[in-house]
Amino acid sequence: MHRKIKVITCCILLVAALAASFLKAQCVPQMPHRFYGYVTVAGVPAPDGTLVVAKISGITYASTTTVNGTYGYATVFNVPADDPDTPEKEGGETGDIIEFYVAGSYATSYPFKYGEVTPLNLTVAAPAPYADFTANVTTGYEPLTVEFTDQSKYFDSIESYTWDFGDGNTTVTTNPKIVHTYLQNGTYTVSLTVNGTAAGQVVVDTIVKMGFIIVLDTKPIANFYAEPTSGLRPLTVTFYDNSTSYDGIVAWEWDFGDGFTSNEQNPIHNYTQTGTFTVKLKVTETDGDISIVTKENYITVKEATPPTVTIINPTATNPTFTRSGVTVQVAYQYTEASPKNVTIKIYNSTHTIATATITDLNGGTNVKRTDNITIPAGTADGSYHLNVTIYNIYDLSATATQLDAVKVDNTKPEISNPYQDPPGKVVRPGETVSVEPGYNITVRVNVTEPNIEKVFLYYNVSATEWMKIQMTPTASGEYTATIPSSSYPPYTTIQYYIEALDKAGNTAQTPTEGVYFTTYIIPEYQIIILAALLPAIALITALNRKRKRNSS
């Protein structure tokens, strides 16, 4: 019983081994039959590129000759073996006959053998002429330019080539090479008809290569740029289409990222919100091809900030005194990156008397400027306010104001009561006052003007050069100055006049020009005579009065 089981087991294992061996053999591909050798046509080595064909079981395998008519060297020439695992016939089996043809003419036959390498020389008589050609490229994107080269064989001479490129264009030429450009994508069948002679006979042959040229569609490439890509709100941006297309773009679809779109080629868009925006462009060609480009965070819009401005001069504490018809300066400081203009205004509670607009501004921080503004002729006396307003390109503004910063004063100072000591009295213009030698002359005047800047006393000695003394104000509002005349000798004549200048530039002079106050220093003997005469004069005056009383 055990022996019987053992025999059965051995049989099963043997069958399994045979089956595995059979399956393994079926899965290993059969080796092809390789051929190589020399090709002779009409007693000479075949030209390079001569067609060598092997036919087996209705299947054709081809190669071409290389140097000196050889084949199967530079490029291995295999006749494949049939795969028994497939129902179709795709190669040879042992016993199949291989027929060899050279340039279309039968050369010889040889039996197929698995894995054999056979040197086989092929010889044919002069074959029939046939048309053939090659191309430098057979596949590419539109527009595709192809150079076709005639490869026809065994013609004694060729009179013409007729090319049909398969795209509706044909050309007849005598040149064995021709260049043609395919403008649109597609698959094109190319044919060549050769018109020539062989052995004294006219020979016309045509070769047709189906689907020989494949032209791929050139897709559009969407692209764009914008100016500017950043700025303050509201930001106006111009978008420029920079897409490339072979077939031609017929539609543009813009998405500006802020909820707005456009179908224009080069749109202008105004961003009214702050933020960072992603922009998309979709383009469509005439043949329906599309392309989309997205530029993330491409546009940046920031919030505009208003400028700042301050007035440096004049101010309420340091006003400018001026007159009508005079140009005054205004100094100010501002901070603004994109200034548009500055307006300077001088006004009071009822009306504006002067304005000036400045546009040649530089952007920056703490920019200092000094500009001019003219007080119109006829402007009445009084205190006026000043303001400076700066605007930026986003129409944001800032204003600085200084109240009572401009004082208009058209009234000249008034000089009165010119008092001289000695002799200790009010003196009159043109009057000559005598003083004793050895005294300094003190002059005192009243000046009526609330905005007096300075008061000067000008004097000369015996009509020599004029000298100037600034007069000193007193607590009572008078102005005084002392002429150092104590050292001047007798017979000296001193002329002087007073000039008052207010803060607005108004001036007054007394006496008027050409008329002066005059002081004469008398000699000592004149003083003695005068002293002696005074009692006599007093006695004579008393006697005359007594005589008049007695007469009455």
XYZ file of C-alpha atoms in Angstrom:
552
model
C 0.000 0.000 0.000
C 2.794 2.393 0.938
C 4.729 1.454 -2.205
C 1.659 2.255 -4.331
C 1.271 5.712 -2.776
C 4.946 6.369 -3.316
C 4.690 5.480 -7.013
C 1.691 7.756 -7.510
C 3.489 10.645 -5.812
C 6.519 10.211 -8.066
C 4.319 10.278 -11.152
C 2.640 13.479 -10.062
C 6.005 15.166 -9.472
C 7.270 14.040 -12.869
C 4.229 15.445 -14.642
C 4.596 18.711 -12.749
C 8.270 18.948 -13.734
C 7.507 18.335 -17.396
C 4.719 20.923 -17.323
C 6.988 23.490 -15.698
C 9.696 22.766 -18.271
C 7.215 23.182 -21.089
C 5.837 26.458 -19.692
C 9.338 27.787 -19.167
C 10.228 26.988 -22.764
C 7.105 28.714 -23.973
C 7.905 31.906 -22.012
C 11.475 32.289 -23.327
C 11.500 34.295 -26.632
C 13.011 32.507 -29.640
C 16.243 33.964 -31.032
C 16.115 35.745 -34.437
C 18.109 34.762 -37.503
C 20.822 37.370 -38.201
C 22.265 38.072 -41.684
C 25.168 40.186 -42.960
C 27.234 40.448 -46.122
C 27.922 42.345 -49.356
C 25.378 43.559 -51.909
C 26.380 43.690 -55.577
C 24.225 45.389 -58.185
C 25.069 44.837 -61.851
C 28.528 43.658 -60.877
C 29.497 46.603 -58.639
C 28.975 47.294 -54.907
C 25.513 48.662 -54.250
C 25.301 52.408 -53.587
C 24.921 53.536 -50.014
C 21.282 53.455 -48.966
C 20.235 50.657 -51.332
C 17.128 48.972 -49.953
C 17.552 45.357 -48.746
C 14.313 43.506 -47.934
C 13.706 40.087 -46.339
C 10.241 38.543 -46.747
C 9.022 35.596 -44.647
C 5.486 34.344 -44.206
C 4.160 37.499 -45.859
C 6.055 39.789 -43.464
C 8.710 42.239 -44.712
C 11.851 43.328 -42.844
C 14.032 46.040 -44.388
C 17.482 47.565 -44.063
C 19.813 49.599 -46.272
C 23.368 49.247 -47.422
C 26.187 51.280 -45.931
C 29.850 51.593 -46.953
C 30.962 49.568 -50.003
C 27.589 47.881 -50.340
C 27.655 46.128 -46.971
C 24.546 45.371 -44.926
C 24.009 43.991 -41.430
C 27.264 45.481 -40.093
C 26.632 49.066 -38.985
C 22.996 48.166 -38.316
C 22.169 44.599 -37.319
C 19.811 42.926 -39.819
C 17.641 40.465 -37.925
C 14.772 38.341 -39.177
C 12.741 37.851 -35.971
C 11.427 34.498 -34.800
C 7.719 33.916 -34.432
C 6.312 34.010 -30.906
C 4.257 30.795 -30.452
C 2.382 32.372 -27.532
C 0.566 34.789 -29.851
C -1.951 33.803 -32.506
C -0.638 36.245 -35.113
C 2.395 35.545 -37.256
C 5.187 38.047 -36.613
C 8.384 36.149 -37.554
C 9.916 32.937 -38.851
C 9.914 29.349 -37.697
C 12.336 26.564 -38.515
C 11.716 25.466 -42.077
C 10.292 28.812 -43.276
C 11.977 30.237 -46.399
C 13.281 33.796 -46.373
C 13.293 35.628 -49.713
C 15.787 38.473 -50.172
C 15.251 41.426 -52.508
C 17.674 44.210 -53.428
C 16.202 47.456 -54.710
C 12.995 45.575 -55.450
C 14.675 42.769 -57.408
C 14.787 39.161 -56.195
C 18.267 38.125 -55.023
C 18.097 34.716 -53.246
C 16.343 32.552 -50.626
C 17.495 31.041 -47.337
C 15.832 28.834 -44.686
C 15.061 30.396 -41.307
C 16.911 28.979 -38.289
C 16.553 30.088 -34.683
C 19.592 31.976 -33.378
C 21.685 31.469 -36.521
C 24.181 34.113 -37.721
C 24.622 33.754 -41.456
C 26.981 35.610 -43.795
C 24.992 36.029 -47.001
C 26.124 38.003 -50.034
C 23.360 39.268 -52.296
C 23.696 39.869 -56.013
C 21.163 41.252 -58.502
C 21.247 42.529 -62.019
C 20.490 46.188 -62.689
C 17.196 46.778 -60.852
C 14.301 48.854 -62.064
C 14.505 52.566 -61.162
C 12.366 53.630 -58.254
C 11.430 56.880 -56.499
C 12.328 57.539 -52.882
C 13.041 60.473 -50.570
C 13.966 61.405 -47.016
C 13.272 64.423 -44.781
C 15.473 66.118 -42.202
C 12.571 66.175 -39.730
C 9.265 64.376 -39.753
C 7.753 65.689 -36.512
C 7.644 69.172 -34.945
C 5.509 72.116 -33.905
C 3.804 74.500 -36.284
C 5.119 76.199 -38.276
C 7.325 73.246 -39.230
C 9.929 73.723 -41.946
C 11.036 70.460 -43.605
C 13.825 69.848 -46.095
C 12.996 66.956 -48.429
C 15.866 65.173 -50.273
C 15.440 62.892 -53.280
C 16.754 59.349 -52.689
C 15.557 57.797 -55.956
C 17.754 54.993 -57.388
C 18.834 53.530 -60.692
C 17.677 56.334 -62.957
C 20.163 57.236 -65.699
C 18.898 60.806 -65.527
C 16.052 62.669 -63.865
C 14.285 65.538 -65.645
C 11.845 66.616 -62.905
C 10.498 66.010 -59.415
C 6.821 66.505 -58.611
C 6.179 66.936 -54.905
C 2.805 66.724 -53.220
C 3.220 67.815 -49.600
C -0.242 66.718 -48.487
C -1.370 70.167 -47.328
C -2.758 71.287 -50.665
C 0.597 72.483 -51.998
C 2.482 70.874 -54.903
C 5.734 71.834 -56.575
C 7.507 70.715 -59.758
C 11.268 71.252 -59.702
C 14.539 69.996 -61.180
C 16.325 70.309 -57.829
C 16.701 67.080 -55.847
C 16.164 69.067 -52.621
C 13.223 71.205 -51.635
C 12.165 73.055 -48.476
C 8.521 73.311 -47.471
C 6.849 74.866 -44.407
C 3.729 73.359 -42.875
C 1.662 76.166 -41.387
C -0.982 74.205 -39.511
C -0.910 71.202 -37.246
C -1.941 67.859 -38.686
C -0.668 64.579 -40.199
C 0.390 64.821 -43.831
C 0.957 62.190 -46.545
C 3.810 63.124 -48.883
C 4.339 61.792 -52.388
C 7.147 62.182 -54.920
C 6.831 61.470 -58.633
C 10.145 61.182 -60.437
C 10.251 61.671 -64.230
C 13.491 60.325 -65.730
C 15.162 57.776 -68.026
C 16.756 54.352 -67.586
C 18.359 52.245 -70.341
C 17.141 54.750 -72.903
C 13.534 54.493 -71.766
C 11.358 57.136 -70.063
C 10.606 56.040 -66.541
C 8.051 57.666 -64.221
C 7.769 56.348 -60.659
C 5.826 57.576 -57.652
C 6.332 56.875 -53.969
C 3.693 57.723 -51.393
C 4.563 57.910 -47.691
C 1.393 57.818 -45.641
C 1.310 60.034 -42.542
C 4.947 60.907 -43.142
C 4.910 64.415 -41.603
C 3.315 65.050 -38.221
C 2.913 68.734 -37.308
C 2.063 69.344 -33.682
C -0.165 72.157 -32.532
C 1.702 75.198 -31.133
C -0.229 76.204 -28.035
C -0.585 79.815 -26.894
C 1.363 81.013 -23.860
C -0.494 83.561 -21.761
C 1.599 86.306 -20.186
C 1.282 89.942 -19.139
C 2.864 92.754 -17.187
C 1.461 95.831 -15.448
C 2.524 99.369 -14.555
C 2.598 100.201 -11.697
C 2.359 97.103 -9.549
C 2.241 98.921 -6.212
C 1.102 102.262 -4.868
C -1.349 104.083 -2.681
C -5.121 103.867 -2.896
C -6.772 104.623 -5.276
C -4.237 102.971 -7.630
C -4.721 103.073 -11.402
C -2.936 100.192 -13.134
C -2.460 99.590 -16.868
C -2.223 95.913 -17.837
C -0.369 94.907 -20.999
C -1.002 91.601 -22.773
C 2.346 89.927 -23.467
C 1.024 86.537 -24.629
C 2.524 84.597 -27.520
C 0.388 82.776 -30.089
C 0.835 81.122 -33.467
C -2.791 80.812 -34.523
C -3.813 84.243 -33.197
C -5.586 85.207 -29.977
C -9.222 86.232 -30.291
C -10.294 86.509 -26.637
C -8.834 87.813 -23.384
C -10.320 87.213 -19.947
C -8.811 89.233 -17.081
C -9.489 88.705 -13.374
C -8.002 91.577 -11.355
C -8.394 89.833 -8.013
C -10.703 92.436 -6.459
C -13.960 91.156 -7.943
C -13.612 92.994 -11.256
C -12.894 91.544 -14.713
C -12.270 92.742 -18.259
C -12.272 91.368 -21.819
C -10.010 94.045 -23.271
C -6.563 93.164 -24.534
C -4.793 95.929 -22.575
C -7.206 97.089 -19.870
C -6.814 99.921 -17.359
C -8.130 99.117 -13.892
C -8.574 101.297 -10.814
C -8.022 99.584 -7.448
C -10.097 101.370 -4.799
C -9.415 98.931 -1.960
C -6.202 98.293 -0.065
C -4.613 94.860 -0.101
C -2.587 92.435 -2.205
C -4.266 91.100 -5.349
C -3.658 88.039 -7.539
C -4.213 88.676 -11.264
C -5.195 86.036 -13.845
C -5.272 86.162 -17.645
C -6.902 83.569 -19.910
C -6.342 83.785 -23.678
C -8.127 81.855 -26.429
C -6.826 81.241 -29.969
C -8.788 81.013 -33.189
C -8.555 77.219 -33.058
C -9.960 77.156 -29.530
C -6.687 76.513 -27.719
C -6.470 78.305 -24.371
C -3.736 79.282 -21.948
C -4.000 80.694 -18.421
C -1.389 82.553 -16.408
C -1.762 83.484 -12.728
C 0.496 85.963 -10.946
C 0.115 85.578 -7.218
C 0.060 88.731 -5.061
C 0.961 90.802 -8.130
C -0.663 94.118 -7.208
C -0.150 95.790 -3.823
C -2.355 98.734 -2.810
C -1.588 100.621 0.386
C -3.558 103.234 2.279
C -2.471 106.786 1.540
C -1.461 108.881 4.571
C -1.996 112.651 4.673
C 0.990 115.000 4.623
C 2.107 117.209 7.525
C 3.108 120.868 7.410
C 4.259 123.499 9.921
C 4.957 127.220 9.519
C 8.450 128.306 10.558
C 8.153 132.022 9.880
C 6.276 134.320 10.297
C 4.375 133.244 13.381
C 2.031 134.810 15.907
C 4.951 135.371 18.276
C 7.302 136.525 15.540
C 5.101 138.269 12.948
C 6.255 139.878 9.720
C 5.678 143.629 9.421
C 5.207 144.809 5.883
C 3.538 147.325 3.597
C 1.111 146.915 0.743
C 2.772 146.126 -2.587
C 5.703 144.403 -0.859
C 6.738 140.751 -1.294
C 7.256 138.821 1.921
C 8.812 135.416 2.559
C 7.083 132.444 4.169
C 9.217 129.615 5.551
C 7.577 126.235 6.206
C 8.376 122.543 6.615
C 6.472 119.478 5.378
C 6.638 115.693 5.201
C 5.163 114.054 2.101
C 6.551 111.491 -0.360
C 4.358 112.590 -3.281
C 3.513 116.303 -2.938
C 1.250 117.904 -5.521
C 1.240 121.593 -4.564
C 1.301 124.076 -1.695
C -1.091 127.003 -1.304
C -0.095 130.018 0.827
C -2.923 132.319 1.928
C -2.967 135.640 3.800
C -6.405 136.673 5.050
C -8.469 138.256 7.800
C -11.948 137.619 9.131
C -13.646 139.153 6.095
C -11.597 138.299 3.029
C -8.404 136.863 1.580
C -5.891 139.464 0.452
C -3.245 137.251 -1.199
C -2.685 133.644 -2.353
C 0.250 131.846 -3.956
C 0.477 128.274 -5.324
C 3.774 126.391 -5.508
C 4.141 123.215 -7.606
C 7.889 122.569 -7.891
C 7.997 120.447 -4.741
C 10.320 117.639 -3.735
C 9.069 114.681 -1.741
C 10.682 113.769 1.544
C 10.689 114.062 5.310
C 10.947 117.458 7.030
C 11.484 119.264 3.731
C 12.105 122.984 4.348
C 11.121 125.667 1.850
C 10.912 129.437 1.704
C 8.527 130.941 -0.841
C 7.370 134.462 -1.664
C 3.935 136.027 -1.576
C 3.108 139.643 -2.478
C 0.845 141.871 -0.404
C -1.389 143.607 -2.962
C -1.174 147.361 -3.365
C -3.869 149.164 -1.420
C -4.056 146.600 1.382
C -5.283 148.341 4.534
C -3.297 148.477 7.735
C -4.017 145.680 10.159
C -3.179 142.193 11.394
C -3.667 139.295 8.959
C -3.629 135.544 9.389
C -1.399 133.101 7.468
C -2.027 129.527 6.497
C -0.065 127.024 4.410
C -1.876 124.029 2.866
C -0.080 121.113 1.197
C -1.806 118.607 -1.119
C -0.451 115.228 -2.239
C -1.233 113.406 -5.481
C -3.988 111.469 -3.702
C -5.801 114.753 -2.875
C -5.041 114.403 0.820
C -4.019 117.655 2.486
C -2.762 119.291 5.664
C -2.988 122.936 6.769
C -0.926 124.965 9.242
C -2.230 128.345 10.488
C -0.607 131.257 12.303
C -3.011 133.977 13.483
C -1.951 137.631 13.252
C 1.328 136.567 11.645
C 1.373 139.334 9.030
C 1.163 142.990 10.089
C 0.430 145.448 7.306
C 1.514 148.975 8.226
C 1.463 151.680 5.566
C 1.668 154.635 8.017
C 4.905 156.526 8.537
C 6.048 157.287 12.078
C 5.296 160.808 13.384
C 8.154 162.737 15.030
C 7.272 165.755 17.241
C 8.509 168.126 19.977
C 12.198 168.162 19.216
C 13.601 169.429 22.543
C 17.285 170.445 22.895
C 19.286 170.965 26.115
C 21.061 173.312 26.227
C 19.377 175.704 25.744
C 16.544 173.661 27.316
C 13.708 174.329 24.914
C 11.824 173.021 21.885
C 13.742 173.930 18.762
C 12.348 174.641 15.317
C 13.623 173.484 11.917
C 15.909 176.093 10.341
C 16.385 177.962 13.638
C 19.959 178.478 14.845
C 20.340 178.004 18.567
C 23.438 179.304 20.323
C 25.042 177.398 23.139
C 28.042 177.996 25.261
C 31.170 175.943 24.630
C 31.976 172.944 26.797
C 28.508 171.402 26.809
C 27.199 168.191 25.244
C 23.918 168.665 23.409
C 21.063 166.328 24.385
C 18.167 165.976 21.928
C 14.815 164.515 22.874
C 11.832 163.764 20.546
C 8.430 162.147 20.691
C 7.753 159.355 18.112
C 4.181 158.278 17.558
C 4.162 154.745 16.104
C 3.389 151.413 17.836
C 5.787 149.396 15.624
C 8.930 151.520 15.819
C 12.071 149.626 14.919
C 14.768 152.290 15.420
C 15.187 156.065 15.732
C 18.435 157.717 14.616
C 19.944 161.179 15.085
C 22.190 162.241 12.197
C 24.557 165.192 12.714
C 27.535 166.897 11.121
C 30.072 169.404 12.412
C 30.639 172.501 10.276
C 29.142 170.783 7.207
C 31.546 167.809 7.310
C 30.434 164.164 7.016
C 27.231 162.990 8.656
C 27.453 160.802 11.740
C 24.677 158.610 13.158
C 23.573 157.958 16.727
C 20.806 155.496 17.584
C 18.422 157.205 19.971
C 17.417 155.496 23.192
C 13.752 155.111 24.171
C 12.736 156.329 27.611
C 10.019 155.083 29.923
C 7.759 157.925 28.816
C 7.992 156.905 25.162
C 10.439 159.602 24.176
C 13.732 158.970 22.393
C 16.967 160.685 23.407
C 20.497 161.013 22.087
C 23.493 163.139 23.067
C 25.764 164.875 20.579
C 29.321 164.884 22.007
C 29.806 168.631 21.441
C 31.638 169.580 24.679
C 35.024 169.429 22.977
C 34.035 171.485 19.941
C 35.556 175.017 19.807
C 33.625 178.299 19.450
C 32.271 179.202 16.043
C 31.402 175.537 15.473
C 28.092 174.928 13.708
C 26.308 171.606 14.355
C 23.448 170.506 12.095
C 21.252 167.544 12.868
C 18.002 165.771 11.931
C 15.917 162.858 13.262
C 14.918 159.713 11.306
C 12.421 157.116 12.567
C 12.071 153.631 11.000
C 9.208 151.242 11.808
C 9.170 147.425 11.462
C 7.246 147.619 8.190
C 9.991 149.685 6.572
C 8.173 153.042 6.755
C 10.489 155.978 7.486
C 9.950 159.567 8.648
C 12.438 162.420 8.884
C 12.335 165.774 10.641
C 13.141 168.293 9.492
C 12.541 167.473 5.871
C 15.514 166.843 3.676
C 17.718 169.959 3.216
C 16.479 171.641 6.414
C 18.140 170.897 9.732
C 18.226 171.819 13.364
C 21.263 174.126 13.806
C 23.291 174.857 16.906
C 26.028 177.474 17.072
C 28.706 177.519 19.790
C 29.331 181.178 20.668
C 32.758 182.652 21.713
C 33.421 183.566 25.394
C 33.743 187.370 24.806
C 30.299 187.424 23.345
C 29.106 185.917 26.569
C 30.854 188.648 28.635
C 29.461 191.489 26.501
C 26.057 189.977 26.667
C 26.367 189.678 30.457
C 27.347 193.375 30.746
C 24.618 194.570 28.467
C 21.858 192.790 30.255
C 21.820 195.077 33.401
C 21.945 198.195 31.196
C 19.143 196.912 29.114
C 17.179 196.152 32.239
C 17.840 199.727 33.620
C 16.819 201.361 30.350
C 13.670 199.283 30.279
C 12.791 200.337 33.849
C 13.395 204.077 33.129
C 11.176 203.913 30.043
C 8.396 202.379 32.061
C 8.716 205.135 34.772
C 8.641 207.890 32.156
C 5.493 206.492 30.674
C 3.787 206.493 34.086
C 4.745 210.107 34.788
C 3.478 211.209 31.433
C 0.144 209.737 32.116
